[in-house]
Every structure is written in structure tokens, then in C-alpha cells.
Amino acid sequence: MKICIIGSGYVGLVSGTCFSELGNNVICVDNNKQKIENLKKGVIPIFEPGLEELIIRNVKQKRLNFSTDVNNSIRNSDIIFICVGTPTNKNSNKANLKYVYKVVSDIKKNLNKYKIIVTKSTVPVTTGDQIEKILESKNKIKFDVVSNPEFLREGEAIRDFMYPDRVVIGTNSKKANNIMKNLYLPLIKKKNRYFHTTRRAAELDNRIGDRFLRAGPGYGGSCFPKDTSALVSTSKQFKTNLSIVKSVINSNKSRYKILLNKINKIMKNKLKSKNITFLGVTFKPGTDDMREATSLKLIPYLINKGSNVSYYEPTGIKSNFNNNKVKYINNIKDACKKADLIIIHTEWNEFKQLNLKKISNKKNYKIYDLRNLYSPEKMKEHKVSYFSIGR
Ligand SMILES: NC(=O)c1ccc[n+]([C@@H]2O[C@H](COP(=O)([O-])OP(=O)(O)OC[C@H]3O[C@@H](n4cnc5c(N)ncnc54)[C@H](O)[C@@H]3O)[C@@H](O)[C@H]2O)c1
């Protein structure tokens, strides 16, 4: 199968690489020249466990290629996956679909034979209908527009792709469904994980499970915040009041304030000149993604209050704080040794077995565990001044 992936970010690069690993011929396209140049040299733009090895292997086997030439890549392919970003529109909270529609206009120009156009980007319900209308308006050539929502989690993306909970394909076309089923066959063969539904239903599909329901400082990242806002916007269009989703958004927005209150309480409102160390600053483990991370709200507040803030982060220094008062320290031991307060912000595995009893030289140092990695009873036994979430 000849596959063209347009948008080689988290979703596009992971999907394209995995499809090539399954034996398909894949071209990953991006309009960011630097990104494509780097990928051609084997420089991977994101940190994602296992991705680099897969890219190198499949490039070597000539199954995986990178290009900025969107026109030829579309013309030479049977299936085109749209994987560009759909950020929140600043003024309206709606999903901004300009990148998606730019790709659709490129496809329209280059529709030279039957193709399947797949939206993997997260788009509001009925976007597939709009894409179909645009493509129909000029072409006599047959095509199908399919919705194939992506559920991968950054940090576990390769595993999520190769061992999916489910593959959802939304289309009314028997032909497109057969082709998509064949494409995913190696992943779904053993278990009944292929769900064929209508395109609109697939655009609405959601995944809520216990893996997402853990103690934490609120959700962040590139998906949940923007997708919940877009969902509320779409519901307005359909005159439906999604009050639960609205409450979730509001609760998440103010979550960091609750954490700041608690930090003040733990430190008895004495934050000035206190050494505060963050363990992890990314929004979740397994990724270097800082988008909407709670640390971006907590750290500036603490700096403002006169605390000396430092952090250790397994994926290295971050430029996001834009403040030379925040210090990156490249190992846990040195990061924590003078801490008055240690905040476990992200649940990286390397934070799960720390000797918290001896982690700081300071008398009466405190630990605030935002991920509930440790047992309060054990901490009490060890006489560690330990605070966690909701217990
Ligand atoms: N990141 C995730 O974990 C995740 C999970 C599920 C779904 N999604 C959804 O998938 C979509 C993509 O997300 P992402 O995180 O991969 O985004 P991203 O920002 O990492 O990547 C998007 C890429 O598209 C490229 N691009 C934009 N316009 C282009 C064009 N006209 N031609 C070629 N390339 C173009 C950008 O340069 C960028 O490299 C979004 O809709 C997102 O909501 C993301």
C-alpha cells in the first residue's frame, strides 16, 4: 500500500513509521523544511521511546521516506492521512481547521486516481462532510473520505499504535472500509479490535478509561485542553449544553490554584528564599512535551514569591520558563540536596523508588507528591514530612 502522511508531528511521524514497519511504502510530508531535512539525516524532532530505532530501520529498508513535496507525494499515493495540527482558535475556542483545509486544497489539486483521504487529526463532527464537499466540487475522480481518530498517548505512542485498544474507521463506503481493514489487519488479526462505524460517529469517538483517571496536578498536553474546548464549541453549534465537559474544563483551569494554596499551607506561607525543587516538569512522563504543563503555572508563581526554584527533568533543560531564576540541574541527587520542598510533578519511573528519607540535607524538608507515587503510611513510618493528593 502506498501511504502519504501529511503533517509529520507526533501523530504523523509515529503513524507513518509504524505503517512502514508493517511493510507499507510510506512518505511522510511536512511543510517545515528544517524538520524534513533533519529527519532525512536521522535527527528525530520529538522524544518518543522506540521511535528513533524504527525510523532508522525503515529508512534503511527504503519503506519510509521524508519530503516537503506535497504535490508529488499525494499523486503517488493510494491513502492520504491528514495529520496536521488542529489547535484552539484563540478568539472562539473552536478547533482551528486552517491547516486541515490547506491540505484538502492540496489533495484537490492532485487527485489523479481513486484515493482514500483519512482524517487522523482530531476534528469536530461533520468535518469529513465538508472535506467531501470541497473535493467533490471539481473532480470526477472517485475518492472516499474516512475518519480514523487517533488515540495514541505521547510517551507510549509506538505501543499504542502497534497494540491498539481499538481501531475506529468511520466510513459509509464498503470499498474504503475493506482497504482500511486490510491496512490495519496485522494489528487487529488476533483480537476483535476493528470498529467500523459511520464517519460522523467516528469523529465523535472518545476514550475515557482508568489509565486517564489518576491523581495529578490537572491535565495538560496538546490534546485534552484543546479538544474539550472544541467539543464545547461544536455543541453550541448543535444547540446542546455539554455542562459536564464545561465543568471539567473549569475545574482543570483552576486546579493549579488549589495546588498553590496547598504549597502555601505546607510551607506555612513562607516561600521567600526557600529552595523548591521540581522533579519533572513535562505534562506527563515519556515525553518532552511542555504544552499546558502545570509546572508552567506553578513555577512562575513561586519565583514571584521569592523562592529559589530548580528542577530536574529526564528529557533535559526546557526553555519554556523564560526566566533565568529557574535553575535546571541534571541529576536528582544534586537537584534535591538543598531542597526545603520537593515537588514530584511528573510520574517518571525514575522518581518511583527514591530514598525520600535522605534526599535532602535540610532539616524538616517536605515532599509534595502530585502523583501519589508513595504510600503516606510508609512515609509516616520513615518520619518523612510527606503530602500528596486527596489523602
Ligand atoms: N499528540 C498527540 O498525542 C495526539 C493524539 C491523538 C490525536 N492528536 C491529534 O492529531 C493532530 C496532530 O497532532 P500532533 O500532536 O501530531 O501535531 P504536531 O503539531 O506535532 O504536528 C503537526 C505537523 O503538521 C505540519 N503541518 C502543518 N500544516 C502542514 C501542511 N499544510 N502541509 C504539511 N505539513 C503541515 C506541522 O509542520 C507539524 O510538523 C491534532 O489534531 C491532534 O489533536 C494528537
Coordinates of C-alpha atoms and ligand atoms in Angstrom, one line a residue:
M1 CA 0.0 0.0 0.0
K2 CA 1.4 3.5 -0.9
I3 CA 0.7 5.8 2.0
C4 CA 1.2 9.5 2.3
I5 CA 1.2 11.1 5.7
I6 CA 0.7 14.9 5.7
G7 CA 2.0 16.5 8.9
S8 CA 5.0 14.8 10.4
G9 CA 4.5 15.7 14.1
Y10 CA 3.7 13.3 16.9
V11 CA 0.8 11.6 15.2
G12 CA 2.1 11.7 11.6
L13 CA 5.6 10.6 12.4
V14 CA 4.5 7.8 14.7
S15 CA 1.7 6.5 12.4
G16 CA 3.9 6.8 9.3
T17 CA 6.8 5.0 10.9
C18 CA 4.6 2.2 12.2
F19 CA 2.8 1.7 8.9
S20 CA 6.2 1.4 7.2
E21 CA 7.2 -1.2 9.9
L22 CA 4.1 -3.2 8.8
G23 CA 5.6 -3.3 5.3
N24 CA 3.9 -0.4 3.6
N25 CA 5.6 2.2 1.4
V26 CA 5.3 5.5 3.3
I27 CA 6.1 9.0 2.5
C28 CA 6.0 11.5 5.5
V29 CA 5.4 15.0 4.3
D30 CA 5.8 18.3 6.2
N31 CA 5.9 21.9 5.2
N32 CA 8.6 22.5 7.8
K33 CA 11.8 22.2 5.7
Q34 CA 14.1 22.0 8.7
K35 CA 12.1 19.2 10.2
I36 CA 12.3 17.2 7.0
E37 CA 16.0 17.9 6.5
N38 CA 16.7 16.7 10.0
L39 CA 14.5 13.6 9.6
K40 CA 16.5 12.7 6.4
K41 CA 19.7 13.0 8.4
G42 CA 18.2 10.8 11.2
V43 CA 17.6 13.6 13.6
I44 CA 14.2 13.0 15.3
P45 CA 12.3 16.1 16.3
I46 CA 10.5 14.6 19.3
F47 CA 11.4 12.4 22.2
E48 CA 9.3 9.2 21.9
P49 CA 10.6 5.9 23.2
G50 CA 11.4 3.4 20.4
L51 CA 10.7 5.8 17.6
E52 CA 14.3 6.5 16.5
E53 CA 15.2 2.8 16.1
L54 CA 12.0 2.2 14.0
I55 CA 12.7 5.2 11.8
I56 CA 16.3 4.2 11.1
R57 CA 15.4 0.6 10.3
N58 CA 12.6 1.5 7.9
V59 CA 14.5 4.3 6.1
K60 CA 17.3 1.8 5.6
Q61 CA 14.8 -0.7 4.1
K62 CA 13.6 2.2 1.9
R63 CA 10.0 1.8 3.1
L64 CA 10.0 5.1 4.8
N65 CA 10.8 8.5 3.2
F66 CA 10.5 12.1 4.0
S67 CA 9.6 15.0 1.8
T68 CA 8.4 18.6 1.6
D69 CA 6.9 17.9 -1.9
V70 CA 3.2 17.6 -1.0
N71 CA 2.0 17.5 -4.6
N72 CA 4.0 14.5 -5.9
S73 CA 3.6 12.7 -2.6
I74 CA -0.2 12.9 -2.9
R75 CA -0.2 11.9 -6.6
N76 CA 1.9 8.8 -5.9
S77 CA -0.2 7.5 -3.0
D78 CA -3.3 5.4 -2.5
I79 CA -4.1 6.5 1.0
I80 CA -3.5 10.0 2.4
F81 CA -3.6 10.6 6.1
I82 CA -4.2 14.2 7.3
C83 CA -2.2 14.5 10.5
V84 CA -1.7 18.3 10.8
G85 CA -2.4 20.2 14.0
T86 CA -5.9 21.4 15.0
P87 CA -5.1 24.0 17.7
T88 CA -7.7 26.0 19.5
N89 CA -8.8 29.2 17.8
K90 CA -7.8 31.9 20.2
N91 CA -10.9 34.0 19.9
S92 CA -13.6 31.4 19.7
N93 CA -12.3 28.2 21.5
K94 CA -13.3 26.3 18.3
A95 CA -10.8 24.0 16.6
N96 CA -8.8 25.9 14.0
L97 CA -9.1 23.9 10.9
K98 CA -7.0 26.1 8.5
Y99 CA -4.1 23.5 8.4
V100 CA -6.6 20.7 7.6
Y101 CA -8.3 22.7 4.8
K102 CA -4.9 23.7 3.3
V103 CA -4.1 20.0 3.0
V104 CA -7.5 19.4 1.5
S105 CA -6.9 22.0 -1.2
D106 CA -3.5 20.3 -2.0
I107 CA -5.3 17.0 -2.3
K108 CA -8.0 18.5 -4.6
K109 CA -5.3 19.7 -7.0
N110 CA -3.6 16.4 -7.1
L111 CA -6.4 13.9 -7.1
N112 CA -5.3 11.9 -10.1
K113 CA -6.8 8.5 -9.3
Y114 CA -9.0 6.9 -6.6
K115 CA -7.7 7.7 -3.2
I116 CA -8.8 7.4 0.4
I117 CA -8.4 10.6 2.4
V118 CA -8.2 9.8 6.1
T119 CA -8.6 12.4 8.9
K120 CA -6.4 11.4 11.8
S121 CA -6.2 14.9 13.1
T122 CA -8.8 15.5 15.8
V123 CA -11.6 17.4 14.0
P124 CA -15.1 18.5 15.0
V125 CA -18.0 16.3 13.9
T126 CA -19.1 16.9 10.3
T127 CA -15.6 18.0 9.1
G128 CA -15.5 14.9 6.9
D129 CA -18.7 16.1 5.2
Q130 CA -17.1 19.4 4.5
I131 CA -13.9 17.8 3.1
E132 CA -16.1 15.6 0.9
K133 CA -17.9 18.7 -0.5
I134 CA -14.7 20.5 -1.2
L135 CA -13.2 17.6 -3.1
E136 CA -16.4 16.8 -5.0
S137 CA -16.8 20.3 -6.3
K138 CA -14.3 19.9 -9.1
N139 CA -13.3 16.3 -9.5
K140 CA -14.8 13.5 -11.5
I141 CA -12.3 11.1 -10.0
K142 CA -13.7 8.9 -7.2
F143 CA -12.4 9.2 -3.7
D144 CA -13.5 8.4 -0.1
V145 CA -13.1 10.5 3.0
V146 CA -12.7 8.3 6.1
S147 CA -12.4 9.3 9.8
N148 CA -9.8 7.3 11.7
P149 CA -9.4 9.0 15.1
E150 CA -6.0 8.6 16.8
F151 CA -5.8 7.5 20.4
L152 CA -2.0 7.4 20.9
R153 CA -0.6 8.7 24.1
E154 CA 2.7 10.6 23.9
G155 CA 5.4 8.5 25.7
E156 CA 3.6 5.3 24.8
A157 CA 2.8 6.1 21.2
I158 CA 4.5 3.2 19.5
R159 CA 3.0 0.6 21.8
D160 CA -0.5 2.3 21.5
F161 CA -0.1 2.1 17.7
M162 CA 1.2 -1.4 17.5
Y163 CA -1.2 -2.9 20.1
P164 CA -4.3 -0.7 19.8
D165 CA -7.2 -0.9 22.2
R166 CA -9.3 -0.5 19.1
V167 CA -9.1 0.9 15.6
V168 CA -12.1 3.0 14.7
I169 CA -12.9 3.5 11.0
G170 CA -15.7 5.8 10.1
T171 CA -17.0 5.5 6.5
N172 CA -20.1 4.5 4.6
S173 CA -18.0 3.2 1.7
K174 CA -17.6 -0.6 1.6
K175 CA -14.6 -0.2 -0.7
A176 CA -12.8 2.2 1.7
N177 CA -13.7 0.0 4.7
N178 CA -12.2 -3.1 3.1
I179 CA -9.0 -1.2 2.2
M180 CA -8.6 0.3 5.7
K181 CA -9.4 -3.1 7.3
N182 CA -6.6 -4.7 5.2
L183 CA -4.2 -1.9 6.2
Y184 CA -4.8 -2.5 9.9
L185 CA -5.1 -6.3 9.6
P186 CA -1.6 -7.0 11.1
L187 CA -2.6 -5.1 14.2
I188 CA -6.2 -6.4 14.7
K189 CA -5.8 -10.0 13.4
K190 CA -5.6 -11.6 16.8
K191 CA -8.3 -9.6 18.6
N192 CA -11.6 -8.2 17.6
R193 CA -10.5 -4.6 17.8
Y194 CA -11.7 -3.2 14.5
F195 CA -14.8 -1.0 14.8
H196 CA -16.5 0.1 11.6
T197 CA -18.9 2.9 12.1
T198 CA -20.3 6.0 10.3
R199 CA -17.9 8.9 9.6
R200 CA -19.8 11.2 12.0
A201 CA -19.8 8.7 14.8
A202 CA -16.0 8.1 14.4
E203 CA -15.5 11.9 14.6
L204 CA -17.2 11.9 18.0
D205 CA -15.5 8.8 19.3
N206 CA -13.8 9.2 22.7
R207 CA -11.7 7.2 25.0
I208 CA -12.2 7.5 28.7
G209 CA -10.6 4.9 30.8
D210 CA -8.9 4.2 34.1
R211 CA -5.5 4.9 32.6
F212 CA -6.5 8.5 32.4
L213 CA -8.0 8.7 35.9
R214 CA -5.1 9.1 38.2
A215 CA -4.1 11.5 40.8
G216 CA -2.3 14.5 39.3
P217 CA -2.0 18.3 39.0
G218 CA -4.7 18.5 36.3
Y219 CA -4.5 17.6 32.7
G220 CA -2.2 19.3 30.1
G221 CA -0.6 18.4 26.8
S222 CA -1.6 19.0 23.3
C223 CA -4.9 17.2 23.1
F224 CA -7.2 17.2 26.1
P225 CA -7.3 21.0 26.7
K226 CA -7.9 21.9 23.1
D227 CA -10.2 19.0 22.3
T228 CA -12.5 19.7 25.3
S229 CA -12.8 23.4 24.3
A230 CA -13.5 22.4 20.7
L231 CA -16.2 19.9 21.8
V232 CA -18.0 22.6 23.8
S233 CA -17.8 25.0 20.8
T234 CA -19.2 22.3 18.5
S235 CA -22.0 21.6 20.9
K236 CA -23.1 25.2 20.8
Q237 CA -23.4 24.9 17.1
F238 CA -25.8 22.0 17.6
K239 CA -27.6 23.8 20.5
T240 CA -26.6 21.3 23.1
N241 CA -25.4 22.2 26.5
L242 CA -22.4 19.9 27.5
S243 CA -22.4 21.0 31.1
I244 CA -20.2 18.1 32.3
V245 CA -17.5 18.9 29.8
K246 CA -17.7 22.6 30.7
S247 CA -17.3 21.8 34.4
V248 CA -14.3 19.6 33.6
I249 CA -12.7 22.5 31.7
N250 CA -13.4 25.0 34.6
S251 CA -12.2 22.6 37.2
N252 CA -9.0 21.9 35.3
K253 CA -8.3 25.6 34.7
S254 CA -8.5 26.4 38.4
R255 CA -6.7 23.2 39.6
Y256 CA -3.3 24.9 39.9
K257 CA -4.7 27.4 42.4
I258 CA -5.7 24.6 44.7
L259 CA -2.1 23.3 44.5
L260 CA -0.7 26.7 45.2
N261 CA -2.8 27.1 48.3
K262 CA -1.6 23.7 49.4
I263 CA 2.0 24.6 48.8
N264 CA 1.5 27.8 50.9
K265 CA 0.0 25.7 53.6
I266 CA 2.8 23.2 53.6
M267 CA 5.4 26.0 53.8
K268 CA 3.3 27.9 56.3
N269 CA 3.1 30.8 53.9
K270 CA 6.9 31.3 54.0
L271 CA 8.0 30.9 50.4
K272 CA 10.6 33.6 50.3
S273 CA 14.2 32.3 49.9
K274 CA 13.0 28.7 50.2
N275 CA 14.6 26.2 47.9
I276 CA 12.0 24.4 45.9
T277 CA 12.9 21.5 43.6
F278 CA 10.6 20.1 40.9
L279 CA 11.1 16.5 39.9
G280 CA 9.8 16.5 36.3
V281 CA 8.2 19.5 34.6
T282 CA 6.6 17.9 31.5
F283 CA 2.8 17.4 31.5
K284 CA 3.3 13.7 31.7
P285 CA 6.2 11.1 31.6
G286 CA 7.6 9.6 28.5
T287 CA 7.5 12.9 26.5
D288 CA 9.4 16.2 26.3
D289 CA 6.2 18.0 25.6
M290 CA 5.6 21.1 27.8
R291 CA 2.4 22.2 26.3
E292 CA -0.1 23.2 29.0
A293 CA 2.1 21.6 31.7
T294 CA 1.0 22.7 35.2
S295 CA 4.7 23.4 36.1
L296 CA 4.3 26.4 33.7
K297 CA 1.8 27.9 36.2
L298 CA 3.4 26.8 39.5
I299 CA 7.0 27.8 38.9
P300 CA 6.4 31.5 37.9
Y301 CA 4.2 31.9 40.9
L302 CA 6.9 30.5 43.3
I303 CA 9.6 32.7 41.6
N304 CA 7.4 35.7 42.1
K305 CA 7.1 34.8 45.8
G306 CA 10.9 34.9 46.1
S307 CA 11.5 31.1 46.2
N308 CA 14.7 29.6 44.6
V309 CA 13.2 27.2 42.1
S310 CA 15.2 24.4 40.5
Y311 CA 14.2 21.3 38.6
Y312 CA 15.4 18.0 37.3
E313 CA 13.8 16.7 34.2
P314 CA 14.8 13.4 32.5
T315 CA 14.3 15.0 29.0
G316 CA 16.7 17.9 29.8
I317 CA 16.6 21.6 30.1
K318 CA 13.5 23.5 29.0
S319 CA 13.4 27.0 27.5
N320 CA 9.7 27.4 28.4
F321 CA 10.2 29.2 31.7
N322 CA 12.0 32.1 30.0
N323 CA 13.3 33.1 33.4
N324 CA 17.0 32.9 34.4
K325 CA 15.9 32.4 38.0
V326 CA 14.7 28.9 37.3
K327 CA 17.7 26.5 37.5
Y328 CA 18.0 23.2 35.7
I329 CA 20.1 20.6 37.5
N330 CA 21.0 17.5 35.5
N331 CA 20.6 14.8 38.3
I332 CA 18.2 14.0 41.1
K333 CA 20.7 14.0 43.9
D334 CA 22.1 17.5 43.3
A335 CA 18.7 18.9 42.4
C336 CA 17.3 17.7 45.8
K337 CA 20.1 18.0 48.3
K338 CA 19.4 21.6 49.5
A339 CA 15.6 21.5 49.0
D340 CA 13.2 22.8 51.6
L341 CA 10.4 21.4 49.4
I342 CA 10.5 18.8 46.7
I343 CA 7.5 18.7 44.4
I344 CA 7.1 15.5 42.4
H345 CA 5.4 16.9 39.4
T346 CA 5.6 14.2 36.7
E347 CA 5.5 10.4 37.4
W348 CA 8.7 9.4 35.5
N349 CA 9.7 5.9 36.5
E350 CA 13.0 7.1 38.0
F351 CA 11.0 9.0 40.7
K352 CA 9.2 5.9 41.9
Q353 CA 11.9 4.3 44.1
L354 CA 13.6 7.3 45.7
N355 CA 15.0 7.2 49.2
L356 CA 13.0 10.1 50.3
K357 CA 14.3 9.8 53.9
K358 CA 17.7 11.0 52.8
I359 CA 17.0 13.0 49.8
S360 CA 17.7 16.5 51.2
N361 CA 20.3 17.7 53.7
K362 CA 17.8 20.3 55.1
K363 CA 16.1 19.7 58.4
N364 CA 12.3 19.4 58.2
Y365 CA 12.3 19.3 54.4
K366 CA 8.9 18.5 52.9
I367 CA 7.7 16.5 49.9
Y368 CA 4.6 17.3 47.9
D369 CA 3.8 14.3 45.7
L370 CA 1.4 15.4 42.9
R371 CA 1.2 11.9 41.5
N372 CA 0.6 9.8 44.7
L373 CA 3.7 7.7 43.9
Y374 CA 4.3 6.8 47.6
S375 CA 2.3 5.5 50.5
P376 CA 1.6 8.1 53.2
E377 CA 1.7 5.3 55.9
K378 CA 5.2 4.3 54.8
M379 CA 6.3 7.9 54.8
K380 CA 5.0 8.4 58.3
E381 CA 6.9 5.3 59.4
H382 CA 10.1 6.8 57.9
K383 CA 9.3 10.2 59.5
V384 CA 9.2 12.0 56.2
S385 CA 7.1 15.1 56.0
Y386 CA 5.1 13.9 53.1
F387 CA 2.0 15.4 51.4
S388 CA 0.1 14.0 48.4
I389 CA -3.2 14.4 46.5
G390 CA -6.6 13.8 48.2
R391 CA -5.3 11.7 51.1
Ligands
LIG1 N1 -0.1 14.4 20.1 C1 -1.0 13.5 20.4 O1 -0.8 12.8 21.4 C2 -2.3 13.3 19.7 C3 -3.1 12.2 20.0 C4 -4.2 12.0 19.3 C5 -4.6 12.9 18.3 N2 -3.9 14.0 18.1 C6 -4.3 15.0 17.0 O2 -3.6 14.8 15.9 C7 -3.3 16.0 15.2 C8 -1.9 16.3 15.1 O3 -1.3 16.4 16.4 P1 0.3 16.4 16.6 O4 0.5 16.4 18.1 O5 0.9 15.4 15.8 O6 0.7 17.9 16.0 P2 2.1 18.5 15.7 O7 2.0 19.9 15.9 O8 3.1 17.7 16.5 O9 2.4 18.1 14.1 C9 1.7 18.7 13.1 C10 2.6 18.8 11.9 O10 1.9 19.2 10.7 C11 2.8 20.1 10.0 N3 1.9 20.8 9.0 C12 1.1 21.8 9.3 N4 0.5 22.2 8.1 C13 1.0 21.5 7.1 C14 0.8 21.4 5.7 N5 -0.1 22.2 5.1 N6 1.5 20.5 5.0 C15 2.4 19.7 5.6 N7 2.6 19.7 6.9 C16 1.9 20.6 7.7 C17 3.5 20.9 11.0 O11 4.7 21.5 10.5 C18 3.8 19.8 12.1 O12 5.0 19.2 11.9 C19 -4.1 17.1 16.0 O13 -5.4 17.3 15.5 C20 -4.2 16.4 17.4 O14 -5.3 16.9 18.2 C21 -2.7 14.2 18.7

